[in-house]
Amino acid sequence: MSGLNLDNVQGDILEGLAKKNQTFFFFSIKANQASRFRDDLARLIPSITTTTQARAFHDAIKKAKNENSCELIKNHGINIAFSYKGLLALGIEDDLGDAVFKNGMFADIKNLRDDLKEWAENFKKDIHGVILVTANSEDDLGEALHNIKRKFSVGHTLATIEEVTHLSGDTRLAGREHFGFKDGVSQPVVEGVGAATVKGETPIRQGVVLLGREGDIKRPDWAQDGSFLAFRYLEQLVPEFDTFLEARASEMKLLQTPGGPTGAELLGARLVGRWKSGVPIILAPSKDDPTATISNDFKFDSQDQVKCPFAAHIRKSNPRSDVDDKSAEKHRIIRRGIPFGPEVSAKEISDKKTAKDLERGLLFACYQSNLGNGFQFIQKAWANNPDFPFKNPIIPGIDPIIGVAQPGMKRQMVGANPQKPNETFELDQKWVIPRGGEYFFSPSLSALKSKFGTAGSAAGQSGHQVHPSTLS
Ligand code: N7H
């Protein structure tokens, strides 16, 4: 196995594309246009942002910040990924060895416990691929997206792709997602790739994220250094979540100490497992400590949830010492989400309700070498499973942020109240509503050139259109 070449891995996977603004452009390849699509793609490939380039952008931004330069660094990033249906449309039939990818997210709705009625119509259509475009301003993003569309003649009779839909997000102040919590705090450090930015990250082997690397199974040679991308379109009901926290905290008479958090702040932190600042409650259980370094240097006590509920979102999604070391590594993912939608208005706060015809939430994206170990496993076997984590004497309940109860069962967890850690706690409605998504494969740069761009068609992959009914 040759050493990892960061010029060969798309930038969003290991480094993350630098972004203030981002668009996910979902497309289908037009019928009988696979060969011309390959020509267009070959012209896009030189603009695809590699890990090395994404890192250089980040370094330039850091440098400008250190020098107190107010100048906004002009930059954009482009990555591309294909669904299984997209591979078939290009005539690429090699088995990538991932059944979850092959079936697609629409076929996974039941496993994930999504509600089909809540899925947006566009995600029920065939999506062949997604182009991820990021920039440091809306203008730069618009320009980059415009140029990409031109490469594929989108909107003209000569177009090789059609837009299925697009979703755009913007980073919020101080890296907070819409519930107000700092996001992107815990990210696995990949061996041999980079140093931890937050103290206490346990490194994972490259093969947990990249196909064909140490820690992954055998894959077709060309798939090496690619990664599976799980994309989720998640709406968040923010006024409803905040109203719930306030009402329940006051009902429960959560202990209020002078200078301590409000009951709602404490309850919110117990549902997530971190204070809004990112400080983990296991290290600062009674109040946020903004002076404390945001840390990943902690373990859970598998028998105890006084400091952090077993079901807290970060404990469910990265259980650390609640599982053995092998499982802790196997189920790690690299998250690259971005919030979308406007800030909550004064009217929504007073109505305690999200305004009609308005949406906000998270465009969740994560990378892994195996979807059945990564995103799908975390959602299905941990977040939605009331029995997980298993080592303790009580039933923890579902993940209060993303967990979905079995049909007919109540959404509940235990441990929300630190004074009564074994008491059952009713969670009320879902505050995170899955509205769609898809599984994609993000190929290496060499695979893009040899298998997807024009060169790929020389290998006899002319591409064919597959009737949707033959795919599920
Ligand atoms: Fe989650 N939130 O704001 O409450 N997430 N998440 N997530 N999440 C994390 O470490 C959130 C979602 C993971 O290693 C934090 O970045 C929201 C899905 C994992 O400590 C916060 C949504 C899945 C971690 C949130 C959402 C995950 C994590 C703490 C949906 C996978 C790392 C800050 C709208 C199935 C855990 C941070 C660790 C952290 C929130 C979705 C997984 C604040 C609002 C769908 C693995």
Short mmCIF file of C-alpha atoms and ligand atoms in Angstrom, two decimals:
data_model
loop_
_atom_site.label_atom_id
_atom_site.label_comp_id
_atom_site.label_asym_id
_atom_site.label_seq_id
_atom_site.Cartn_x
_atom_site.Cartn_y
_atom_site.Cartn_z
CA MET A 1 0.00 0.00 0.00
CA SER A 2 1.56 3.30 -1.04
CA GLY A 3 1.74 6.23 1.37
CA LEU A 4 -1.20 8.60 1.52
CA ASN A 5 -0.96 11.49 -0.93
CA LEU A 6 -3.01 14.46 0.26
CA ASP A 7 -3.13 15.81 -3.31
CA ASN A 8 -5.18 12.76 -4.23
CA VAL A 9 -7.94 13.09 -1.59
CA GLN A 10 -10.84 15.53 -2.05
CA GLY A 11 -10.47 18.41 0.39
CA ASP A 12 -13.73 18.14 2.31
CA ILE A 13 -12.94 14.67 3.66
CA LEU A 14 -9.78 15.06 5.74
CA GLU A 15 -9.40 18.83 5.98
CA GLY A 16 -12.83 20.37 5.37
CA LEU A 17 -13.42 23.02 2.70
CA ALA A 18 -12.97 26.51 4.14
CA LYS A 19 -16.41 28.06 4.20
CA LYS A 20 -18.67 30.82 5.27
CA ASN A 21 -21.22 29.85 2.63
CA GLN A 22 -21.90 26.53 0.99
CA THR A 23 -24.20 25.08 -1.65
CA PHE A 24 -24.91 21.40 -2.16
CA PHE A 25 -25.93 21.12 -5.84
CA PHE A 26 -27.73 17.81 -6.47
CA PHE A 27 -27.85 16.66 -10.07
CA SER A 28 -28.89 13.85 -12.36
CA ILE A 29 -26.96 12.91 -15.50
CA LYS A 30 -29.21 13.34 -18.53
CA ALA A 31 -30.33 10.22 -20.36
CA ASN A 32 -27.82 9.09 -23.03
CA GLN A 33 -25.41 11.89 -22.08
CA ALA A 34 -22.97 9.88 -19.93
CA SER A 35 -20.16 10.16 -22.43
CA ARG A 36 -20.53 13.94 -22.87
CA PHE A 37 -20.90 14.27 -19.08
CA ARG A 38 -17.48 12.65 -18.74
CA ASP A 39 -16.02 15.27 -21.07
CA ASP A 40 -17.55 18.09 -19.00
CA LEU A 41 -16.38 16.47 -15.78
CA ALA A 42 -12.83 16.17 -17.15
CA ARG A 43 -12.87 19.97 -17.51
CA LEU A 44 -14.10 20.40 -13.91
CA ILE A 45 -11.53 18.06 -12.33
CA PRO A 46 -8.63 20.59 -12.33
CA SER A 47 -10.87 22.85 -10.19
CA ILE A 48 -11.64 20.17 -7.59
CA THR A 49 -10.14 21.22 -4.25
CA THR A 50 -7.66 18.72 -2.83
CA THR A 51 -6.79 18.21 0.83
CA THR A 52 -3.49 20.04 0.30
CA GLN A 53 -5.29 23.05 -1.20
CA ALA A 54 -8.01 23.08 1.48
CA ARG A 55 -5.26 23.05 4.12
CA ALA A 56 -3.45 25.92 2.41
CA PHE A 57 -6.67 28.00 2.51
CA HIS A 58 -7.11 27.27 6.21
CA ASP A 59 -3.50 28.19 6.93
CA ALA A 60 -3.88 31.47 5.01
CA ILE A 61 -7.03 32.31 7.00
CA LYS A 62 -5.28 31.50 10.29
CA LYS A 63 -2.32 33.66 9.30
CA ALA A 64 -4.58 36.59 8.40
CA LYS A 65 -6.39 36.25 11.75
CA ASN A 66 -3.11 36.16 13.67
CA GLU A 67 -2.00 39.29 11.84
CA ASN A 68 -5.34 40.93 12.65
CA SER A 69 -5.86 41.49 8.97
CA CYS A 70 -9.45 42.49 8.18
CA GLU A 71 -9.02 41.45 4.60
CA LEU A 72 -11.35 38.61 3.71
CA ILE A 73 -9.43 35.93 1.89
CA LYS A 74 -11.09 35.27 -1.44
CA ASN A 75 -11.46 31.60 -1.85
CA HIS A 76 -13.79 28.91 -3.03
CA GLY A 77 -13.79 25.15 -2.79
CA ILE A 78 -15.31 22.48 -5.04
CA ASN A 79 -15.80 18.76 -4.39
CA ILE A 80 -17.95 16.15 -6.13
CA ALA A 81 -19.50 12.86 -5.08
CA PHE A 82 -21.72 10.24 -6.77
CA SER A 83 -24.63 8.14 -5.59
CA TYR A 84 -24.86 4.47 -6.54
CA LYS A 85 -27.42 5.40 -9.19
CA GLY A 86 -24.88 7.92 -10.47
CA LEU A 87 -22.21 5.21 -10.78
CA LEU A 88 -24.66 3.07 -12.74
CA ALA A 89 -25.58 5.99 -14.99
CA LEU A 90 -21.87 6.13 -15.87
CA GLY A 91 -21.70 2.39 -16.38
CA ILE A 92 -19.48 1.86 -13.32
CA GLU A 93 -20.66 -1.45 -11.97
CA ASP A 94 -17.74 -2.55 -9.77
CA ASP A 95 -18.89 -3.60 -6.32
CA LEU A 96 -17.67 -1.02 -3.84
CA GLY A 97 -18.55 -3.42 -1.02
CA ASP A 98 -21.06 -1.23 0.82
CA ALA A 99 -24.66 -2.45 0.76
CA VAL A 100 -25.98 0.69 2.47
CA PHE A 101 -24.48 2.86 -0.30
CA LYS A 102 -25.83 0.54 -2.97
CA ASN A 103 -29.40 0.66 -1.65
CA GLY A 104 -29.36 4.44 -1.22
CA MET A 105 -30.87 6.53 1.56
CA PHE A 106 -34.42 6.41 0.25
CA ALA A 107 -34.42 2.64 0.77
CA ASP A 108 -32.98 3.22 4.25
CA ILE A 109 -35.86 5.37 5.50
CA LYS A 110 -37.31 2.57 7.64
CA ASN A 111 -33.94 1.69 9.20
CA LEU A 112 -33.30 5.31 10.08
CA ARG A 113 -36.95 5.75 11.21
CA ASP A 114 -37.42 8.79 9.00
CA ASP A 115 -41.00 9.70 8.22
CA LEU A 116 -41.57 9.50 4.46
CA LYS A 117 -44.25 12.20 4.73
CA GLU A 118 -41.60 14.58 6.05
CA TRP A 119 -39.20 13.99 3.15
CA ALA A 120 -39.03 16.74 0.54
CA GLU A 121 -40.25 15.58 -2.89
CA ASN A 122 -36.89 16.33 -4.54
CA PHE A 123 -35.12 13.74 -2.41
CA LYS A 124 -37.56 11.09 -3.59
CA LYS A 125 -36.27 11.62 -7.13
CA ASP A 126 -33.13 10.02 -8.63
CA ILE A 127 -30.04 11.94 -7.58
CA HIS A 128 -26.84 10.90 -9.38
CA GLY A 129 -24.40 13.17 -7.66
CA VAL A 130 -23.73 16.25 -5.60
CA ILE A 131 -21.32 19.11 -6.20
CA LEU A 132 -20.22 20.78 -2.97
CA VAL A 133 -19.31 24.41 -3.46
CA THR A 134 -17.97 26.58 -0.64
CA ALA A 135 -16.76 30.16 -0.43
CA ASN A 136 -16.03 32.96 2.01
CA SER A 137 -18.77 35.20 0.65
CA GLU A 138 -22.10 34.78 -1.08
CA ASP A 139 -20.78 36.59 -4.16
CA ASP A 140 -17.81 34.24 -4.54
CA LEU A 141 -20.09 31.26 -3.99
CA GLY A 142 -22.51 32.50 -6.64
CA GLU A 143 -19.67 33.05 -9.10
CA ALA A 144 -18.15 29.61 -8.48
CA LEU A 145 -21.52 27.89 -8.84
CA HIS A 146 -22.29 29.82 -12.01
CA ASN A 147 -18.99 28.70 -13.56
CA ILE A 148 -19.62 25.07 -12.62
CA LYS A 149 -23.10 25.16 -14.17
CA ARG A 150 -21.61 26.59 -17.35
CA LYS A 151 -19.17 23.67 -17.57
CA PHE A 152 -22.15 21.31 -17.75
CA SER A 153 -24.28 23.78 -19.79
CA VAL A 154 -26.99 23.54 -17.12
CA GLY A 155 -30.28 24.94 -18.36
CA HIS A 156 -29.40 24.65 -22.07
CA THR A 157 -30.40 21.97 -24.54
CA LEU A 158 -26.77 20.82 -24.62
CA ALA A 159 -26.67 20.27 -20.86
CA THR A 160 -25.27 16.96 -19.64
CA ILE A 161 -26.77 17.27 -16.15
CA GLU A 162 -30.00 18.56 -14.69
CA GLU A 163 -30.36 20.18 -11.32
CA VAL A 164 -32.55 18.04 -9.04
CA THR A 165 -32.36 20.55 -6.21
CA HIS A 166 -29.84 22.60 -4.27
CA LEU A 167 -29.51 23.52 -0.61
CA SER A 168 -27.43 26.39 0.71
CA GLY A 169 -26.11 27.07 4.19
CA ASP A 170 -24.11 29.74 6.00
CA THR A 171 -21.94 29.46 9.07
CA ARG A 172 -23.44 31.24 12.07
CA LEU A 173 -21.66 33.38 14.58
CA ALA A 174 -18.89 31.61 16.52
CA GLY A 175 -19.50 28.28 14.80
CA ARG A 176 -22.82 27.69 16.55
CA GLU A 177 -25.59 25.56 15.09
CA HIS A 178 -29.20 26.79 15.37
CA PHE A 179 -29.90 25.44 18.89
CA GLY A 180 -27.00 27.67 19.94
CA PHE A 181 -24.35 25.00 20.60
CA LYS A 182 -20.81 25.17 19.31
CA ASP A 183 -20.55 22.58 16.54
CA GLY A 184 -17.59 20.76 15.07
CA VAL A 185 -15.81 20.48 18.42
CA SER A 186 -15.04 16.78 18.34
CA GLN A 187 -13.51 15.47 15.14
CA PRO A 188 -11.37 12.34 14.89
CA VAL A 189 -7.70 12.87 14.15
CA VAL A 190 -6.67 10.64 11.28
CA GLU A 191 -3.28 8.96 11.74
CA GLY A 192 -0.55 10.52 9.66
CA VAL A 193 -2.79 13.33 8.39
CA GLY A 194 -2.84 16.13 10.91
CA ALA A 195 -2.58 17.17 14.51
CA ALA A 196 -5.55 17.44 16.88
CA THR A 197 -7.00 20.94 17.15
CA VAL A 198 -8.81 20.08 20.39
CA LYS A 199 -7.02 18.40 23.30
CA GLY A 200 -7.63 14.70 23.89
CA GLU A 201 -8.59 13.32 20.49
CA THR A 202 -7.73 9.64 20.10
CA PRO A 203 -6.32 9.06 16.60
CA ILE A 204 -8.13 6.71 14.24
CA ARG A 205 -6.64 4.64 11.44
CA GLN A 206 -6.89 6.07 7.93
CA GLY A 207 -9.13 3.19 6.85
CA VAL A 208 -11.96 4.31 9.14
CA VAL A 209 -12.50 7.21 6.75
CA LEU A 210 -10.68 6.31 3.52
CA LEU A 211 -11.44 3.23 1.47
CA GLY A 212 -8.67 0.69 1.02
CA ARG A 213 -6.46 2.10 3.78
CA GLU A 214 -5.39 0.38 6.98
CA GLY A 215 -8.46 -0.47 9.01
CA ASP A 216 -10.72 -0.84 5.95
CA ILE A 217 -11.62 -3.98 3.98
CA LYS A 218 -10.44 -4.89 0.44
CA ARG A 219 -11.94 -2.59 -2.23
CA PRO A 220 -11.47 -2.14 -5.99
CA ASP A 221 -8.05 -0.49 -6.47
CA TRP A 222 -9.51 2.65 -8.03
CA ALA A 223 -11.74 3.26 -4.96
CA GLN A 224 -8.73 3.71 -2.65
CA ASP A 225 -8.63 7.11 -0.91
CA GLY A 226 -12.28 7.78 -1.65
CA SER A 227 -14.83 8.05 1.14
CA PHE A 228 -18.58 7.60 1.57
CA LEU A 229 -20.50 10.79 2.22
CA ALA A 230 -23.80 10.64 4.12
CA PHE A 231 -25.80 13.77 3.46
CA ARG A 232 -28.83 14.64 5.60
CA TYR A 233 -31.23 17.55 5.17
CA LEU A 234 -32.27 18.18 8.78
CA GLU A 235 -34.78 20.82 9.83
CA GLN A 236 -34.53 22.11 13.41
CA LEU A 237 -37.51 23.46 15.35
CA VAL A 238 -35.66 26.03 17.43
CA PRO A 239 -38.43 28.05 19.20
CA GLU A 240 -40.15 24.75 20.03
CA PHE A 241 -36.91 23.30 21.48
CA ASP A 242 -36.21 26.41 23.56
CA THR A 243 -39.81 26.59 24.81
CA PHE A 244 -39.66 22.92 25.84
CA LEU A 245 -36.41 23.44 27.78
CA GLU A 246 -37.83 26.39 29.66
CA ALA A 247 -41.16 24.79 30.48
CA ARG A 248 -39.67 21.47 31.61
CA ALA A 249 -36.82 23.03 33.58
CA SER A 250 -39.28 25.12 35.56
CA GLU A 251 -41.63 22.14 36.11
CA MET A 252 -38.70 20.05 37.33
CA LYS A 253 -37.49 22.95 39.51
CA LEU A 254 -33.95 22.34 38.36
CA LEU A 255 -31.57 23.61 41.00
CA GLN A 256 -30.57 27.20 40.41
CA THR A 257 -27.38 28.42 42.04
CA PRO A 258 -26.21 32.03 42.14
CA GLY A 259 -24.02 32.63 39.10
CA GLY A 260 -25.00 29.21 37.76
CA PRO A 261 -26.87 28.36 34.59
CA THR A 262 -30.62 28.82 34.15
CA GLY A 263 -32.63 25.63 34.41
CA ALA A 264 -33.15 25.67 30.63
CA GLU A 265 -29.39 26.01 30.02
CA LEU A 266 -28.66 23.11 32.36
CA LEU A 267 -31.35 20.92 30.78
CA GLY A 268 -30.15 21.74 27.24
CA ALA A 269 -26.58 20.89 28.20
CA ARG A 270 -27.71 17.55 29.65
CA LEU A 271 -29.54 16.64 26.45
CA VAL A 272 -26.50 17.46 24.30
CA GLY A 273 -23.68 16.50 26.71
CA ARG A 274 -21.89 19.83 26.25
CA TRP A 275 -22.62 23.40 27.29
CA LYS A 276 -23.34 25.79 24.46
CA SER A 277 -19.68 26.88 24.64
CA GLY A 278 -18.58 23.33 23.74
CA VAL A 279 -17.30 22.49 27.25
CA PRO A 280 -18.31 18.87 28.03
CA ILE A 281 -20.65 18.51 31.04
CA ILE A 282 -18.73 15.48 32.25
CA LEU A 283 -15.85 17.87 33.07
CA ALA A 284 -18.06 20.78 34.25
CA PRO A 285 -21.34 19.20 35.41
CA SER A 286 -23.00 22.05 37.31
CA LYS A 287 -22.09 25.09 35.27
CA ASP A 288 -20.39 26.13 32.09
CA ASP A 289 -16.82 27.18 32.52
CA PRO A 290 -15.99 29.49 29.62
CA THR A 291 -12.40 29.71 30.83
CA ALA A 292 -11.97 25.94 30.56
CA THR A 293 -10.37 24.68 27.42
CA ILE A 294 -12.86 22.94 25.20
CA SER A 295 -11.71 19.40 25.54
CA ASN A 296 -12.15 15.91 24.22
CA ASP A 297 -9.90 14.60 26.95
CA PHE A 298 -12.49 12.61 28.89
CA LYS A 299 -14.04 9.20 29.32
CA PHE A 300 -17.47 8.19 30.58
CA ASP A 301 -18.05 6.03 33.64
CA SER A 302 -20.18 3.26 32.14
CA GLN A 303 -22.15 2.84 35.40
CA ASP A 304 -22.84 6.49 36.06
CA GLN A 305 -24.91 9.25 34.52
CA VAL A 306 -25.01 11.82 37.30
CA LYS A 307 -22.47 13.96 35.44
CA CYS A 308 -23.65 13.13 31.89
CA PRO A 309 -26.78 11.18 30.88
CA PHE A 310 -26.14 7.88 29.08
CA ALA A 311 -28.46 9.18 26.32
CA ALA A 312 -26.86 12.63 25.87
CA HIS A 313 -26.27 13.31 22.16
CA ILE A 314 -22.46 13.27 22.31
CA ARG A 315 -22.46 10.13 24.51
CA LYS A 316 -24.78 8.28 22.12
CA SER A 317 -22.88 9.34 19.01
CA ASN A 318 -19.35 8.82 20.36
CA PRO A 319 -19.67 6.63 23.45
CA ARG A 320 -15.92 6.50 24.09
CA SER A 321 -15.30 4.20 27.11
CA ASP A 322 -18.95 3.04 27.16
CA VAL A 323 -17.84 0.62 24.40
CA ASP A 324 -14.56 -1.25 23.81
CA ASP A 325 -11.70 0.55 22.04
CA LYS A 326 -12.25 -1.35 18.78
CA SER A 327 -15.91 -0.25 18.51
CA ALA A 328 -15.08 3.27 19.62
CA GLU A 329 -12.77 3.60 16.60
CA LYS A 330 -14.87 1.66 14.08
CA HIS A 331 -17.92 3.92 14.39
CA ARG A 332 -16.22 7.30 14.14
CA ILE A 333 -17.20 9.74 11.42
CA ILE A 334 -15.83 13.07 10.21
CA ARG A 335 -18.63 15.68 10.27
CA ARG A 336 -18.79 18.57 7.78
CA GLY A 337 -22.25 20.10 8.28
CA ILE A 338 -23.36 23.69 7.90
CA PRO A 339 -26.47 25.45 9.27
CA PHE A 340 -29.11 26.77 6.90
CA GLY A 341 -32.04 29.15 7.25
CA PRO A 342 -32.56 32.48 8.98
CA GLU A 343 -32.10 33.41 12.63
CA VAL A 344 -35.14 33.04 14.88
CA SER A 345 -37.29 36.20 14.73
CA ALA A 346 -38.81 38.07 17.67
CA LYS A 347 -42.24 36.95 16.45
CA GLU A 348 -41.22 33.29 16.46
CA ILE A 349 -39.90 33.69 20.00
CA SER A 350 -43.17 35.22 21.20
CA ASP A 351 -45.23 32.64 19.24
CA LYS A 352 -42.98 29.87 20.63
CA LYS A 353 -43.23 28.34 17.17
CA THR A 354 -41.27 28.19 13.90
CA ALA A 355 -42.92 30.49 11.34
CA LYS A 356 -44.98 28.83 8.64
CA ASP A 357 -43.20 28.34 5.29
CA LEU A 358 -39.83 28.96 6.87
CA GLU A 359 -37.11 26.45 7.53
CA ARG A 360 -33.85 26.37 9.41
CA GLY A 361 -31.62 23.52 10.38
CA LEU A 362 -28.46 21.67 9.57
CA LEU A 363 -27.16 20.40 6.24
CA PHE A 364 -25.46 17.46 7.89
CA ALA A 365 -22.64 15.75 6.02
CA CYS A 366 -20.24 13.12 7.28
CA TYR A 367 -17.51 10.91 5.84
CA GLN A 368 -16.65 7.30 6.61
CA SER A 369 -15.25 4.25 4.82
CA ASN A 370 -18.27 2.14 5.71
CA LEU A 371 -21.80 3.57 6.00
CA GLY A 372 -23.06 0.57 7.98
CA ASN A 373 -20.41 1.30 10.63
CA GLY A 374 -20.59 5.09 10.43
CA PHE A 375 -23.66 7.31 9.97
CA GLN A 376 -26.23 4.54 9.57
CA PHE A 377 -24.95 2.67 12.61
CA ILE A 378 -24.86 5.74 14.84
CA GLN A 379 -28.42 6.74 13.89
CA LYS A 380 -29.95 3.27 13.95
CA ALA A 381 -28.05 1.24 16.52
CA TRP A 382 -27.17 3.98 18.99
CA ALA A 383 -29.30 7.16 18.71
CA ASN A 384 -32.62 5.39 18.02
CA ASN A 385 -31.90 2.43 20.30
CA PRO A 386 -33.25 3.03 23.84
CA ASP A 387 -31.10 0.18 25.23
CA PHE A 388 -27.76 1.72 24.19
CA PRO A 389 -25.24 2.13 25.89
CA PHE A 390 -25.59 -1.42 27.16
CA LYS A 391 -23.09 -1.65 30.03
CA ASN A 392 -25.20 0.15 32.63
CA PRO A 393 -28.03 -1.19 34.78
CA ILE A 394 -30.86 0.97 33.39
CA ILE A 395 -32.44 1.61 29.97
CA PRO A 396 -30.95 4.96 28.82
CA GLY A 397 -33.65 5.88 26.26
CA ILE A 398 -33.16 7.52 22.86
CA ASP A 399 -30.84 10.36 21.85
CA PRO A 400 -32.92 13.47 22.67
CA ILE A 401 -31.50 15.48 19.74
CA ILE A 402 -31.59 13.07 16.78
CA GLY A 403 -33.18 9.89 18.20
CA VAL A 404 -36.48 8.64 16.80
CA ALA A 405 -38.61 6.25 18.86
CA GLN A 406 -40.15 3.09 17.46
CA PRO A 407 -43.59 3.71 15.97
CA GLY A 408 -46.14 3.85 18.76
CA MET A 409 -43.48 4.36 21.47
CA LYS A 410 -42.88 7.59 23.37
CA ARG A 411 -39.72 9.63 22.86
CA GLN A 412 -38.06 9.32 26.25
CA MET A 413 -34.73 9.12 28.01
CA VAL A 414 -33.46 8.93 31.58
CA GLY A 415 -30.93 11.15 33.32
CA ALA A 416 -32.06 14.59 32.18
CA ASN A 417 -32.44 15.68 35.81
CA PRO A 418 -29.09 15.47 37.63
CA GLN A 419 -30.90 15.33 40.98
CA LYS A 420 -32.92 12.31 39.88
CA PRO A 421 -30.61 10.63 37.37
CA ASN A 422 -32.66 7.45 37.09
CA GLU A 423 -35.98 9.17 36.45
CA THR A 424 -37.67 8.80 33.06
CA PHE A 425 -37.94 12.01 31.10
CA GLU A 426 -40.51 12.54 28.33
CA LEU A 427 -39.05 14.34 25.33
CA ASP A 428 -42.20 15.55 23.61
CA GLN A 429 -42.03 16.16 19.85
CA LYS A 430 -38.98 15.72 17.54
CA TRP A 431 -37.01 18.93 17.20
CA VAL A 432 -34.84 17.60 14.38
CA ILE A 433 -36.87 16.56 11.33
CA PRO A 434 -35.12 14.61 8.55
CA ARG A 435 -36.34 16.01 5.25
CA GLY A 436 -34.20 13.98 2.89
CA GLY A 437 -30.70 12.93 2.03
CA GLU A 438 -28.60 10.50 0.05
CA TYR A 439 -25.48 8.37 0.31
CA PHE A 440 -22.62 9.30 -2.02
CA PHE A 441 -19.10 8.17 -2.86
CA SER A 442 -16.44 10.86 -2.99
CA PRO A 443 -13.69 9.46 -5.27
CA SER A 444 -9.99 10.26 -5.11
CA LEU A 445 -8.61 12.70 -7.69
CA SER A 446 -6.89 9.84 -9.54
CA ALA A 447 -10.17 7.89 -9.67
CA LEU A 448 -12.01 10.97 -10.92
CA LYS A 449 -9.52 11.23 -13.76
CA SER A 450 -9.24 7.53 -14.66
CA LYS A 451 -12.74 6.27 -13.94
CA PHE A 452 -15.16 9.19 -14.09
CA GLY A 453 -13.74 11.79 -16.48
CA THR A 454 -13.27 11.22 -20.22
CA ALA A 455 -10.47 8.68 -19.67
CA GLY A 456 -12.96 6.40 -17.90
CA SER A 457 -15.05 5.97 -21.04
CA ALA A 458 -12.00 4.57 -22.85
CA ALA A 459 -12.20 1.66 -20.43
CA GLY A 460 -15.51 0.77 -22.04
CA GLN A 461 -17.86 2.46 -19.62
CA SER A 462 -20.27 4.12 -21.96
CA GLY A 463 -22.93 4.47 -19.30
CA HIS A 464 -26.51 3.46 -19.37
CA GLN A 465 -29.71 4.70 -17.86
CA VAL A 466 -31.27 2.49 -15.26
CA HIS A 467 -34.96 2.44 -14.62
CA PRO A 468 -35.57 3.55 -11.00
CA SER A 469 -37.71 0.51 -10.24
CA THR A 470 -34.77 -1.83 -10.85
CA LEU A 471 -32.72 -0.13 -8.17
CA SER A 472 -34.51 -0.43 -4.85
FE1 N7H B 1 -24.43 15.88 16.36
N1 N7H B 1 -26.43 19.78 18.46
O1 N7H B 1 -26.29 20.95 18.22
O2 N7H B 1 -27.12 19.39 19.38
N2 N7H B 1 -23.72 17.31 17.64
N3 N7H B 1 -26.01 17.07 15.93
N4 N7H B 1 -25.02 14.52 14.96
N5 N7H B 1 -22.76 14.78 16.70
C1 N7H B 1 -22.52 17.27 18.30
O3 N7H B 1 -18.54 17.90 19.03
C2 N7H B 1 -26.40 18.24 16.55
C3 N7H B 1 -26.11 14.63 14.15
C4 N7H B 1 -22.48 13.54 16.13
O4 N7H B 1 -17.23 13.02 19.64
C5 N7H B 1 -22.40 18.42 19.15
O5 N7H B 1 -19.26 19.15 17.40
C6 N7H B 1 -27.60 18.73 15.91
C7 N7H B 1 -26.26 13.43 13.36
C8 N7H B 1 -21.17 13.09 16.56
O6 N7H B 1 -18.11 14.11 21.32
C9 N7H B 1 -23.54 19.14 19.01
C10 N7H B 1 -27.91 17.85 14.90
C11 N7H B 1 -25.24 12.58 13.74
C12 N7H B 1 -20.69 14.08 17.40
C13 N7H B 1 -24.40 18.45 18.06
C14 N7H B 1 -26.91 16.80 14.92
C15 N7H B 1 -24.46 13.30 14.72
C16 N7H B 1 -21.70 15.12 17.47
C17 N7H B 1 -21.24 18.73 20.09
C18 N7H B 1 -29.01 17.87 13.92
C19 N7H B 1 -24.90 11.20 13.26
C20 N7H B 1 -19.34 14.11 18.11
C21 N7H B 1 -20.19 19.56 19.47
C22 N7H B 1 -29.67 18.93 13.55
C23 N7H B 1 -25.81 10.28 13.04
C24 N7H B 1 -19.49 13.58 19.52
C25 N7H B 1 -19.25 18.81 18.58
C26 N7H B 1 -18.16 13.56 20.22
C27 N7H B 1 -21.57 16.28 18.20
C28 N7H B 1 -25.72 18.80 17.67
C29 N7H B 1 -26.92 15.73 14.05
C30 N7H B 1 -23.30 12.81 15.29
C31 N7H B 1 -23.79 20.45 19.74
C32 N7H B 1 -28.41 19.96 16.25
C33 N7H B 1 -27.36 13.16 12.33
C34 N7H B 1 -20.47 11.81 16.16
#
